[in-house]
Coordinates of C-alpha atoms in Angstrom, one line a residue:
M1434 CA -108.7 -158.0 -8.9
V1435 CA -110.3 -157.2 -5.6
T1436 CA -110.8 -160.3 -3.4
S1437 CA -112.0 -158.8 -0.2
D1438 CA -115.5 -159.7 1.1
K1439 CA -116.8 -156.3 0.3
I1440 CA -115.8 -153.5 -2.1
K1441 CA -115.2 -150.4 0.0
F1442 CA -116.3 -147.0 -1.3
A1443 CA -115.8 -143.4 -0.3
I1444 CA -117.8 -140.5 -1.6
V1445 CA -116.9 -136.9 -2.2
G1446 CA -119.9 -134.5 -2.6
L1447 CA -123.1 -135.0 -0.6
G1448 CA -125.7 -133.3 -2.8
R1449 CA -128.6 -135.2 -4.1
I1450 CA -126.6 -137.4 -6.4
G1451 CA -123.9 -138.1 -3.7
K1452 CA -126.6 -139.2 -1.3
R1453 CA -128.0 -141.4 -4.0
H1454 CA -124.6 -143.1 -4.4
A1455 CA -124.4 -143.6 -0.7
A1456 CA -127.8 -145.2 -0.6
M1457 CA -127.0 -147.6 -3.5
I1458 CA -123.7 -148.6 -1.9
Q1459 CA -125.4 -149.3 1.4
E1460 CA -128.1 -151.3 -0.2
N1461 CA -125.7 -153.6 -2.0
P1462 CA -124.6 -156.5 0.1
E1463 CA -121.2 -156.7 -1.6
A1464 CA -120.4 -153.0 -0.9
E1465 CA -119.4 -151.0 2.1
L1466 CA -119.4 -147.2 2.6
C1467 CA -116.2 -146.3 4.5
A1468 CA -116.1 -142.5 4.3
V1469 CA -117.8 -139.4 3.0
C1470 CA -116.6 -135.9 2.3
D1471 CA -118.2 -132.5 1.6
V1472 CA -116.9 -128.9 2.2
R1473 CA -120.2 -128.3 4.1
S1474 CA -120.8 -129.6 7.5
A1475 CA -122.8 -132.8 8.1
A1476 CA -125.7 -130.6 9.4
E1477 CA -125.7 -128.5 6.2
T1478 CA -125.8 -131.6 4.0
G1479 CA -128.3 -133.4 6.1
W1480 CA -126.0 -136.3 6.7
D1481 CA -126.9 -138.1 9.9
Q1482 CA -124.9 -141.3 9.8
D1483 CA -122.4 -140.7 12.6
H1484 CA -120.8 -144.1 12.3
I1485 CA -119.3 -143.2 8.9
P1486 CA -116.2 -141.0 9.0
Y1487 CA -117.1 -137.5 7.7
F1488 CA -114.5 -135.2 6.2
N1489 CA -114.5 -131.6 5.1
D1490 CA -111.2 -131.8 3.3
Y1491 CA -110.8 -134.1 0.3
A1492 CA -107.0 -134.5 0.6
Q1493 CA -107.4 -135.4 4.3
M1494 CA -110.0 -138.1 3.4
L1495 CA -107.7 -139.6 0.7
E1496 CA -105.0 -139.8 3.3
N1497 CA -107.2 -141.9 5.6
L1498 CA -108.5 -144.4 3.0
D1499 CA -105.9 -147.2 3.3
D1500 CA -108.4 -150.0 3.0
C1501 CA -110.8 -148.3 0.6
H1502 CA -111.0 -149.5 -3.0
V1503 CA -113.1 -146.9 -4.8
V1504 CA -113.8 -143.1 -4.6
N1505 CA -117.1 -141.9 -6.1
I1506 CA -116.9 -138.3 -7.3
C1507 CA -120.2 -136.5 -7.0
T1508 CA -119.1 -132.9 -6.8
P1509 CA -119.7 -130.0 -9.3
N1510 CA -118.7 -130.7 -12.8
G1511 CA -115.6 -128.5 -12.9
L1512 CA -114.1 -130.4 -10.0
H1513 CA -114.5 -133.9 -11.5
A1514 CA -111.2 -134.3 -13.4
G1515 CA -108.9 -132.9 -10.8
Q1516 CA -110.5 -134.9 -8.0
A1517 CA -110.3 -138.0 -10.1
V1518 CA -106.6 -137.6 -10.7
K1519 CA -106.0 -137.1 -6.9
A1520 CA -107.9 -140.3 -6.1
L1521 CA -105.9 -142.2 -8.8
E1522 CA -102.7 -140.9 -7.4
Q1523 CA -103.7 -142.6 -4.1
R1524 CA -104.2 -145.8 -6.3
K1525 CA -108.0 -145.8 -5.8
H1526 CA -110.4 -146.8 -8.5
V1527 CA -112.7 -143.9 -9.5
V1528 CA -116.4 -143.5 -10.2
V1529 CA -117.0 -140.1 -11.9
E1530 CA -120.5 -138.6 -12.2
K1531 CA -121.3 -137.1 -15.6
P1532 CA -119.6 -135.4 -17.1
M1533 CA -116.2 -136.9 -16.6
A1534 CA -114.6 -133.5 -17.2
L1535 CA -115.3 -130.1 -18.9
T1536 CA -112.5 -130.4 -21.5
R1537 CA -111.0 -133.2 -23.5
M1538 CA -107.6 -132.2 -22.1
E1539 CA -108.8 -132.7 -18.5
A1540 CA -110.3 -136.1 -19.4
E1541 CA -107.1 -137.2 -21.1
A1542 CA -105.2 -136.4 -17.9
V1543 CA -107.5 -138.7 -16.0
I1544 CA -107.0 -141.5 -18.5
H1545 CA -103.2 -141.0 -18.4
K1546 CA -103.1 -141.2 -14.6
A1547 CA -105.4 -144.3 -14.6
L1548 CA -103.2 -146.1 -17.0
Q1549 CA -100.1 -145.1 -15.1
V1550 CA -101.4 -146.6 -11.8
S1551 CA -103.4 -149.5 -13.3
R1552 CA -106.7 -148.4 -11.9
Q1553 CA -110.2 -148.3 -13.4
V1554 CA -112.3 -145.2 -14.1
F1555 CA -116.0 -145.7 -14.3
A1556 CA -117.9 -142.9 -16.1
V1557 CA -121.5 -142.6 -14.8
M1558 CA -123.9 -142.8 -17.8
Q1559 CA -127.0 -144.3 -16.3
N1560 CA -129.1 -144.2 -19.4
R1561 CA -127.2 -147.2 -20.8
Y1562 CA -129.0 -149.4 -18.3
S1563 CA -132.6 -148.5 -19.3
P1564 CA -134.3 -151.4 -21.1
P1565 CA -135.0 -149.3 -24.3
S1566 CA -131.3 -148.4 -24.5
V1567 CA -130.1 -152.0 -24.0
W1568 CA -132.5 -153.0 -26.8
L1569 CA -131.4 -150.2 -29.1
K1570 CA -127.8 -151.3 -28.6
E1571 CA -128.7 -154.8 -29.6
V1572 CA -130.5 -153.6 -32.7
M1573 CA -127.6 -151.5 -33.7
D1574 CA -125.0 -154.2 -33.1
K1575 CA -127.0 -156.6 -35.2
K1576 CA -127.3 -153.9 -37.9
L1577 CA -131.1 -154.6 -38.1
L1578 CA -131.7 -151.2 -39.5
G1579 CA -129.1 -151.5 -42.2
E1580 CA -127.5 -148.3 -43.3
I1581 CA -128.3 -145.4 -40.9
Y1582 CA -129.8 -142.4 -42.7
F1583 CA -130.9 -139.9 -40.0
V1584 CA -131.0 -139.7 -36.2
Q1585 CA -132.8 -137.0 -34.2
L1586 CA -132.4 -136.4 -30.5
N1587 CA -134.8 -134.1 -28.7
C1588 CA -134.3 -133.2 -25.1
F1589 CA -136.8 -130.7 -23.7
W1590 CA -136.7 -130.4 -20.0
N1591 CA -137.8 -128.0 -17.2
R1592 CA -134.9 -126.4 -15.2
D1593 CA -136.2 -123.2 -13.7
D1594 CA -135.4 -121.3 -10.5
R1595 CA -136.3 -124.3 -8.4
Y1596 CA -133.2 -125.9 -9.8
Y1597 CA -130.8 -123.0 -10.4
Q1598 CA -131.5 -120.7 -7.5
N1599 CA -131.3 -123.5 -4.9
N1600 CA -127.9 -124.9 -6.1
G1601 CA -125.1 -122.4 -5.9
W1602 CA -122.8 -123.9 -8.6
H1603 CA -125.5 -124.8 -11.1
G1604 CA -125.4 -122.3 -13.9
T1605 CA -121.9 -121.0 -13.4
A1606 CA -119.4 -121.3 -16.3
D1607 CA -116.5 -122.7 -14.3
L1608 CA -118.3 -125.4 -12.2
D1609 CA -121.3 -126.2 -14.4
G1610 CA -119.9 -125.8 -17.8
G1611 CA -123.1 -125.6 -19.8
T1612 CA -126.5 -127.2 -20.4
L1613 CA -125.1 -130.0 -22.5
Y1614 CA -122.7 -131.0 -19.8
T1615 CA -125.0 -131.0 -16.8
Q1616 CA -128.3 -131.9 -18.2
F1617 CA -127.9 -133.9 -21.4
S1618 CA -124.4 -135.4 -21.6
H1619 CA -125.9 -138.9 -20.9
F1620 CA -128.1 -138.6 -23.9
I1621 CA -125.1 -137.6 -26.1
D1622 CA -123.4 -140.7 -24.6
I1623 CA -126.3 -142.8 -26.0
L1624 CA -125.7 -141.2 -29.5
Y1625 CA -122.0 -142.0 -29.3
W1626 CA -122.6 -145.5 -27.9
L1627 CA -125.1 -146.4 -30.7
F1628 CA -123.7 -144.6 -33.7
G1629 CA -120.1 -143.5 -33.0
D1630 CA -118.4 -140.2 -33.4
V1631 CA -119.7 -137.1 -35.2
T1632 CA -118.2 -134.6 -37.5
D1633 CA -119.2 -131.5 -39.6
I1634 CA -120.9 -129.9 -36.6
Q1635 CA -123.1 -126.8 -37.0
A1636 CA -124.9 -125.3 -34.0
N1637 CA -127.1 -122.4 -32.9
F1638 CA -127.8 -121.4 -29.3
N1639 CA -130.0 -119.0 -27.4
D1640 CA -130.8 -118.1 -23.8
F1641 CA -134.5 -117.6 -23.4
A1642 CA -135.5 -118.1 -19.7
H1643 CA -132.3 -118.2 -17.8
Q1644 CA -130.5 -114.9 -18.4
H1645 CA -130.9 -114.0 -14.7
S1646 CA -129.7 -117.4 -13.4
T1647 CA -127.0 -119.0 -15.7
D1648 CA -123.9 -118.0 -17.6
F1649 CA -124.8 -119.9 -20.7
E1650 CA -127.5 -121.0 -23.2
D1651 CA -130.7 -122.8 -22.2
S1652 CA -131.6 -123.9 -25.7
G1653 CA -129.8 -125.1 -28.8
S1654 CA -130.0 -126.9 -32.2
V1655 CA -127.0 -128.9 -33.4
M1656 CA -126.6 -130.6 -36.8
F1657 CA -123.8 -133.1 -37.7
N1658 CA -122.8 -136.1 -39.8
F1659 CA -121.8 -139.4 -38.2
V1660 CA -118.3 -140.6 -39.0
N1661 CA -119.8 -144.1 -39.7
G1662 CA -122.4 -142.7 -42.1
G1663 CA -125.7 -140.9 -41.8
M1664 CA -126.6 -137.5 -40.4
G1665 CA -128.3 -136.3 -37.2
N1666 CA -129.3 -133.4 -35.1
I1667 CA -129.8 -132.6 -31.4
N1668 CA -132.5 -130.1 -30.3
F1669 CA -132.4 -129.3 -26.6
S1670 CA -134.0 -126.8 -24.1
T1671 CA -134.3 -126.4 -20.4
A1672 CA -136.8 -123.6 -20.9
V1673 CA -139.9 -125.8 -20.8
W1674 CA -142.4 -124.5 -18.4
D1675 CA -143.2 -126.3 -15.1
R1676 CA -142.1 -129.9 -15.9
N1677 CA -140.1 -132.0 -18.3
L1678 CA -141.6 -132.5 -21.7
E1679 CA -139.6 -135.3 -23.4
S1680 CA -136.3 -137.0 -24.2
T1681 CA -136.8 -138.6 -27.6
I1682 CA -134.6 -140.4 -30.2
T1683 CA -135.8 -141.1 -33.7
I1684 CA -133.8 -143.3 -36.0
I1685 CA -134.5 -143.7 -39.7
G1686 CA -132.5 -146.5 -41.4
E1687 CA -132.4 -148.4 -44.6
N1688 CA -134.6 -151.2 -43.2
G1689 CA -136.8 -149.5 -40.7
T1690 CA -137.6 -146.8 -38.2
I1691 CA -137.4 -146.6 -34.4
K1692 CA -138.7 -143.9 -32.0
V1693 CA -138.0 -144.0 -28.3
A1694 CA -139.8 -141.3 -26.3
G1695 CA -141.1 -140.3 -22.9
Q1696 CA -139.8 -137.8 -20.3
Y1697 CA -136.5 -139.7 -20.1
M1698 CA -136.4 -141.9 -23.2
N1699 CA -138.2 -144.7 -21.5
E1700 CA -140.9 -145.8 -24.0
V1701 CA -140.5 -147.5 -27.4
V1702 CA -143.3 -145.8 -29.4
E1703 CA -142.4 -146.9 -32.9
C1704 CA -140.6 -150.0 -34.1
N1705 CA -141.1 -150.8 -37.8
I1706 CA -138.2 -153.0 -39.0
R1707 CA -138.2 -155.4 -41.9
D1708 CA -138.8 -159.0 -40.9
Y1709 CA -138.5 -158.1 -37.2
Q1710 CA -140.8 -158.2 -34.2
K1711 CA -139.8 -156.2 -31.2
P1712 CA -139.7 -158.3 -28.0
E1713 CA -141.4 -157.2 -24.8
L1714 CA -139.0 -155.1 -22.8
P1715 CA -138.8 -154.9 -19.0
A1716 CA -140.3 -151.8 -17.4
S1717 CA -138.0 -148.8 -17.1
A1718 CA -137.0 -147.5 -13.7
P1719 CA -138.9 -144.3 -12.6
P1720 CA -137.1 -141.0 -12.9
N1721 CA -135.0 -139.5 -10.1
D1722 CA -137.4 -137.2 -8.3
Y1723 CA -135.8 -134.1 -6.9
G1724 CA -138.9 -132.5 -5.6
G1725 CA -139.5 -129.5 -7.9
Y1726 CA -137.9 -131.2 -10.9
K1727 CA -137.2 -134.7 -12.3
G1728 CA -134.1 -136.3 -13.8
S1729 CA -133.3 -139.4 -15.8
A1730 CA -134.1 -143.0 -14.8
A1731 CA -133.0 -144.0 -11.3
N1732 CA -130.3 -146.5 -12.5
H1733 CA -127.4 -145.8 -10.2
H1734 CA -127.7 -149.2 -8.5
F1735 CA -126.6 -150.7 -11.8
V1736 CA -123.6 -148.5 -11.8
I1737 CA -122.5 -149.6 -8.3
D1738 CA -123.1 -153.3 -9.2
N1739 CA -121.0 -152.9 -12.4
V1740 CA -118.1 -151.4 -10.4
I1741 CA -118.2 -154.4 -7.9
Q1742 CA -118.5 -157.0 -10.6
T1743 CA -115.7 -155.4 -12.7
L1744 CA -113.3 -155.2 -9.8
R1745 CA -114.0 -158.9 -9.1
E1746 CA -113.2 -159.6 -12.8
Q1747 CA -116.7 -161.0 -13.5
T1748 CA -117.7 -158.4 -16.1
F1749 CA -116.3 -155.3 -17.8
V1750 CA -116.8 -151.5 -17.4
T1751 CA -120.1 -150.4 -18.8
T1752 CA -118.9 -146.9 -19.6
N1753 CA -115.1 -146.7 -19.6
A1754 CA -113.0 -143.6 -19.4
L1755 CA -112.3 -143.4 -23.1
E1756 CA -116.1 -143.3 -23.8
G1757 CA -116.5 -140.7 -21.0
M1758 CA -113.8 -138.6 -22.7
K1759 CA -115.4 -138.9 -26.1
V1760 CA -118.7 -137.5 -24.8
V1761 CA -116.8 -134.5 -23.4
D1762 CA -114.9 -134.1 -26.7
I1763 CA -118.2 -134.0 -28.6
I1764 CA -119.7 -131.4 -26.3
E1765 CA -116.6 -129.4 -26.5
R1766 CA -116.7 -129.4 -30.3
I1767 CA -120.4 -128.5 -30.3
Y1768 CA -119.7 -125.5 -28.0
H1769 CA -116.9 -124.3 -30.2
H1770 CA -119.6 -123.2 -32.6
R1771 CA -121.4 -120.9 -30.1
K1772 CA -121.0 -117.5 -31.7
N1773 CA -123.8 -115.5 -30.1
K1774 CA -122.0 -113.0 -27.8
S1775 CA -125.1 -111.6 -26.2
F1776 CA -125.1 -114.1 -23.4
K1777 CA -123.2 -113.6 -20.1
S1778 CA -119.5 -114.4 -20.3
Y1779 CA -119.2 -118.2 -21.0
V1780 CA -115.9 -120.0 -20.5
S1781 CA -116.2 -122.5 -23.4
A1782 CA -114.2 -125.8 -23.3
T1783 CA -112.1 -124.5 -26.2
N1784 CA -110.4 -121.9 -24.0

């Protein structure tokens, strides 16, 4: 349990997400930002807060964090697991942006180290905080739909050259890992959170609009069965022209049907459940706006608050390390079925 007046955070990675973490930390009265790190200079990252120690070397920052409690990892995907282990070795709690790792083996190493040093790992899956997601979890926990028959997840987003050509690591096999890791892992997290693990995976992929800019697919269709019963599929694409189209989940059950839609799964558009009336839900947060493109709902302030309250033993981790690992495991198993060799060389998580 942390008993100090403020929970002290350090951040590695000062891209858009890292800066968002910094803003959320500094806006929370129970938090303090004590250091930041990026391999680029402060001028290159646009960081202008000279009163906060700025490091270019991660190991050096860790050596200077004696009174810091938490390290937030906001670097490219392929660095997450290794940097998490290094922070844990210094007995820091860790917040890891999605995905937690690019392989199950890497994620297991993070969990092993966290258990060894008795520190918490918080996996960032911000969609869990959206009002429709909170409501869906309540519906599923109460088994209002009865037996689950069929679940469909559709994620159709725009990620064009405004995204890939302006971010050096986005689109590479070693640091990005694939569309499901970078763009849609938090939606796969919702599937796992609501319905549990999947099996009997079949998948098909293609690369329509990004052959010049990425090492992997931009579109795919995945079919599977849930271990707990029922079947489902995921259809995804980042080849949508100009702007995001939708992130939609449809659930067909024994006692009813639910559809949550919108650009980032923010609107309940269908709720027809036997002997049940849907309550009025709070408004969802707006999407993160990155200029030329938009992301999921801006819920990172909930993540920071969950870290603080968990370390004060007033709540529990919203997305724990085991859940973060399971999302990586599911994506890894999906990508195991990619057989189309016409794409650029893709280092799959099974290698």
